[in-house]
């Protein structure tokens, strides 16, 4: 999933910082001026809800786009946590690409955690 997402970001002339783990994502949120966090719900280590809480505390107002390669993941807890953008079955390129373009902002910086 990471390669496909990176290709989509590269095509938009944006900068992507891909993080291998939730801890790496949190370090990046602390140090980079990101416009968007793209969170793979399959991230190893810290769970999706815990990462969302930590990102919201570190960078209030930073948009989070939660994605899952499988359509059977449950996005309701994320929506209840305040993540308005949840894409299940992220192979649907059009929806993911449109949201990244909409949420990406001017600086064009995105962070990804666990994008496989």
PDB file of C-alpha atoms in Angstrom:
ATOM      1  CA  UNK A   1       0.000   0.000   0.000  1.00  0.00           C
ATOM      2  CA  UNK A   2       2.905   2.379   0.740  1.00  0.00           C
ATOM      3  CA  UNK A   3       4.238   2.261  -2.831  1.00  0.00           C
ATOM      4  CA  UNK A   4       0.849   3.021  -4.350  1.00  0.00           C
ATOM      5  CA  UNK A   5       0.234   5.869  -1.922  1.00  0.00           C
ATOM      6  CA  UNK A   6       3.742   7.284  -2.445  1.00  0.00           C
ATOM      7  CA  UNK A   7       3.157   7.254  -6.209  1.00  0.00           C
ATOM      8  CA  UNK A   8      -0.068   9.203  -5.747  1.00  0.00           C
ATOM      9  CA  UNK A   9       1.656  11.781  -3.558  1.00  0.00           C
ATOM     10  CA  UNK A  10       4.666  12.066  -5.903  1.00  0.00           C
ATOM     11  CA  UNK A  11       2.311  12.690  -8.809  1.00  0.00           C
ATOM     12  CA  UNK A  12       0.961  15.719  -6.902  1.00  0.00           C
ATOM     13  CA  UNK A  13       4.463  17.188  -6.322  1.00  0.00           C
ATOM     14  CA  UNK A  14       3.933  16.954  -2.566  1.00  0.00           C
ATOM     15  CA  UNK A  15       6.404  15.777   0.046  1.00  0.00           C
ATOM     16  CA  UNK A  16       5.689  12.544   1.899  1.00  0.00           C
ATOM     17  CA  UNK A  17       7.325  11.402   5.105  1.00  0.00           C
ATOM     18  CA  UNK A  18       6.565   7.691   5.472  1.00  0.00           C
ATOM     19  CA  UNK A  19       6.848   6.332   9.002  1.00  0.00           C
ATOM     20  CA  UNK A  20       7.369   2.654   9.748  1.00  0.00           C
ATOM     21  CA  UNK A  21       5.660   2.689  13.136  1.00  0.00           C
ATOM     22  CA  UNK A  22       3.372   4.669  15.353  1.00  0.00           C
ATOM     23  CA  UNK A  23       6.283   5.887  17.483  1.00  0.00           C
ATOM     24  CA  UNK A  24       8.044   7.165  14.373  1.00  0.00           C
ATOM     25  CA  UNK A  25       4.840   8.936  13.328  1.00  0.00           C
ATOM     26  CA  UNK A  26       4.570  10.694  16.681  1.00  0.00           C
ATOM     27  CA  UNK A  27       8.190  11.849  16.442  1.00  0.00           C
ATOM     28  CA  UNK A  28       7.484  13.227  12.963  1.00  0.00           C
ATOM     29  CA  UNK A  29       4.355  15.044  14.156  1.00  0.00           C
ATOM     30  CA  UNK A  30       6.467  16.714  16.855  1.00  0.00           C
ATOM     31  CA  UNK A  31       9.175  17.893  14.436  1.00  0.00           C
ATOM     32  CA  UNK A  32       7.540  18.489  11.040  1.00  0.00           C
ATOM     33  CA  UNK A  33       5.003  21.102   9.997  1.00  0.00           C
ATOM     34  CA  UNK A  34       2.625  18.616   8.412  1.00  0.00           C
ATOM     35  CA  UNK A  35      -0.589  19.421   6.590  1.00  0.00           C
ATOM     36  CA  UNK A  36      -2.023  15.930   6.848  1.00  0.00           C
ATOM     37  CA  UNK A  37      -1.545  12.609   8.638  1.00  0.00           C
ATOM     38  CA  UNK A  38      -2.457   9.506   6.666  1.00  0.00           C
ATOM     39  CA  UNK A  39      -2.837   6.691   9.161  1.00  0.00           C
ATOM     40  CA  UNK A  40      -2.905   3.061   8.067  1.00  0.00           C
ATOM     41  CA  UNK A  41      -5.208   1.257  10.483  1.00  0.00           C
ATOM     42  CA  UNK A  42      -2.872  -1.735  10.201  1.00  0.00           C
ATOM     43  CA  UNK A  43       0.045   0.182  11.760  1.00  0.00           C
ATOM     44  CA  UNK A  44       2.281  -2.044  13.854  1.00  0.00           C
ATOM     45  CA  UNK A  45       2.897  -1.174  17.477  1.00  0.00           C
ATOM     46  CA  UNK A  46       0.489   1.461  18.716  1.00  0.00           C
ATOM     47  CA  UNK A  47      -3.133   0.942  17.745  1.00  0.00           C
ATOM     48  CA  UNK A  48      -5.070   3.297  15.501  1.00  0.00           C
ATOM     49  CA  UNK A  49      -7.183   4.885  18.258  1.00  0.00           C
ATOM     50  CA  UNK A  50      -4.165   5.433  20.501  1.00  0.00           C
ATOM     51  CA  UNK A  51      -2.276   7.064  17.636  1.00  0.00           C
ATOM     52  CA  UNK A  52      -5.231   9.299  16.811  1.00  0.00           C
ATOM     53  CA  UNK A  53      -5.413  10.465  20.444  1.00  0.00           C
ATOM     54  CA  UNK A  54      -1.676  11.166  20.558  1.00  0.00           C
ATOM     55  CA  UNK A  55      -1.671  13.062  17.242  1.00  0.00           C
ATOM     56  CA  UNK A  56      -4.689  15.119  18.333  1.00  0.00           C
ATOM     57  CA  UNK A  57      -2.896  16.033  21.556  1.00  0.00           C
ATOM     58  CA  UNK A  58       0.417  16.892  19.848  1.00  0.00           C
ATOM     59  CA  UNK A  59      -1.079  18.793  16.912  1.00  0.00           C
ATOM     60  CA  UNK A  60      -4.674  19.888  17.530  1.00  0.00           C
ATOM     61  CA  UNK A  61      -6.457  20.595  14.275  1.00  0.00           C
ATOM     62  CA  UNK A  62      -4.050  18.553  12.118  1.00  0.00           C
ATOM     63  CA  UNK A  63      -6.285  16.607   9.690  1.00  0.00           C
ATOM     64  CA  UNK A  64      -6.106  12.836   9.961  1.00  0.00           C
ATOM     65  CA  UNK A  65      -7.057  10.526   7.113  1.00  0.00           C
ATOM     66  CA  UNK A  66      -7.426   6.951   8.356  1.00  0.00           C
ATOM     67  CA  UNK A  67      -7.150   4.241   5.712  1.00  0.00           C
ATOM     68  CA  UNK A  68      -7.366   0.477   5.642  1.00  0.00           C
ATOM     69  CA  UNK A  69      -6.573  -1.812   2.747  1.00  0.00           C
ATOM     70  CA  UNK A  70      -9.446  -4.043   3.809  1.00  0.00           C
ATOM     71  CA  UNK A  71     -13.060  -2.992   3.665  1.00  0.00           C
ATOM     72  CA  UNK A  72     -14.000  -5.051   6.740  1.00  0.00           C
ATOM     73  CA  UNK A  73     -12.270  -2.802   9.304  1.00  0.00           C
ATOM     74  CA  UNK A  74     -14.564  -0.897  11.666  1.00  0.00           C
ATOM     75  CA  UNK A  75     -14.240   2.858  11.196  1.00  0.00           C
ATOM     76  CA  UNK A  76     -16.920   3.860  13.717  1.00  0.00           C
ATOM     77  CA  UNK A  77     -14.574   4.239  16.725  1.00  0.00           C
ATOM     78  CA  UNK A  78     -12.367   6.571  14.670  1.00  0.00           C
ATOM     79  CA  UNK A  79     -15.318   8.704  13.614  1.00  0.00           C
ATOM     80  CA  UNK A  80     -16.459   8.868  17.252  1.00  0.00           C
ATOM     81  CA  UNK A  81     -12.920  10.003  18.139  1.00  0.00           C
ATOM     82  CA  UNK A  82     -13.272  12.923  15.735  1.00  0.00           C
ATOM     83  CA  UNK A  83     -11.603  11.549  12.597  1.00  0.00           C
ATOM     84  CA  UNK A  84     -14.027  12.572   9.840  1.00  0.00           C
ATOM     85  CA  UNK A  85     -12.072  10.943   7.007  1.00  0.00           C
ATOM     86  CA  UNK A  86     -11.972   7.138   7.126  1.00  0.00           C
ATOM     87  CA  UNK A  87     -11.481   5.104   3.950  1.00  0.00           C
ATOM     88  CA  UNK A  88     -11.949   1.358   4.182  1.00  0.00           C
ATOM     89  CA  UNK A  89     -10.807  -0.694   1.222  1.00  0.00           C
ATOM     90  CA  UNK A  90      -8.220   1.931   0.254  1.00  0.00           C
ATOM     91  CA  UNK A  91      -7.526   0.311  -3.088  1.00  0.00           C
ATOM     92  CA  UNK A  92     -10.261   2.612  -4.379  1.00  0.00           C
ATOM     93  CA  UNK A  93      -7.780   5.116  -5.793  1.00  0.00           C
ATOM     94  CA  UNK A  94     -10.235   7.845  -6.704  1.00  0.00           C
ATOM     95  CA  UNK A  95     -11.602   8.407  -3.207  1.00  0.00           C
ATOM     96  CA  UNK A  96      -8.183   8.342  -1.539  1.00  0.00           C
ATOM     97  CA  UNK A  97      -6.615  10.582  -4.164  1.00  0.00           C
ATOM     98  CA  UNK A  98      -9.439  13.131  -3.936  1.00  0.00           C
ATOM     99  CA  UNK A  99      -9.237  13.341  -0.144  1.00  0.00           C
ATOM    100  CA  UNK A 100      -5.437  13.707  -0.170  1.00  0.00           C
ATOM    101  CA  UNK A 101      -5.773  16.557  -2.665  1.00  0.00           C
ATOM    102  CA  UNK A 102      -8.487  18.224  -0.587  1.00  0.00           C
ATOM    103  CA  UNK A 103      -6.752  17.860   2.779  1.00  0.00           C
ATOM    104  CA  UNK A 104      -3.130  18.270   1.670  1.00  0.00           C
ATOM    105  CA  UNK A 105      -2.911  22.009   2.137  1.00  0.00           C
ATOM    106  CA  UNK A 106      -0.366  24.400   0.728  1.00  0.00           C
ATOM    107  CA  UNK A 107       2.854  22.973   2.128  1.00  0.00           C
ATOM    108  CA  UNK A 108       2.122  19.593   0.604  1.00  0.00           C
ATOM    109  CA  UNK A 109       3.485  17.627   3.546  1.00  0.00           C
ATOM    110  CA  UNK A 110       1.888  14.367   4.527  1.00  0.00           C
ATOM    111  CA  UNK A 111       2.839  11.809   7.135  1.00  0.00           C
ATOM    112  CA  UNK A 112       2.091   8.145   6.816  1.00  0.00           C
ATOM    113  CA  UNK A 113       2.324   5.494   9.498  1.00  0.00           C
ATOM    114  CA  UNK A 114       2.382   1.839   8.679  1.00  0.00           C
ATOM    115  CA  UNK A 115       1.617   2.252   4.993  1.00  0.00           C
ATOM    116  CA  UNK A 116       2.563  -1.135   3.640  1.00  0.00           C
TER     117      UNK A 116
END
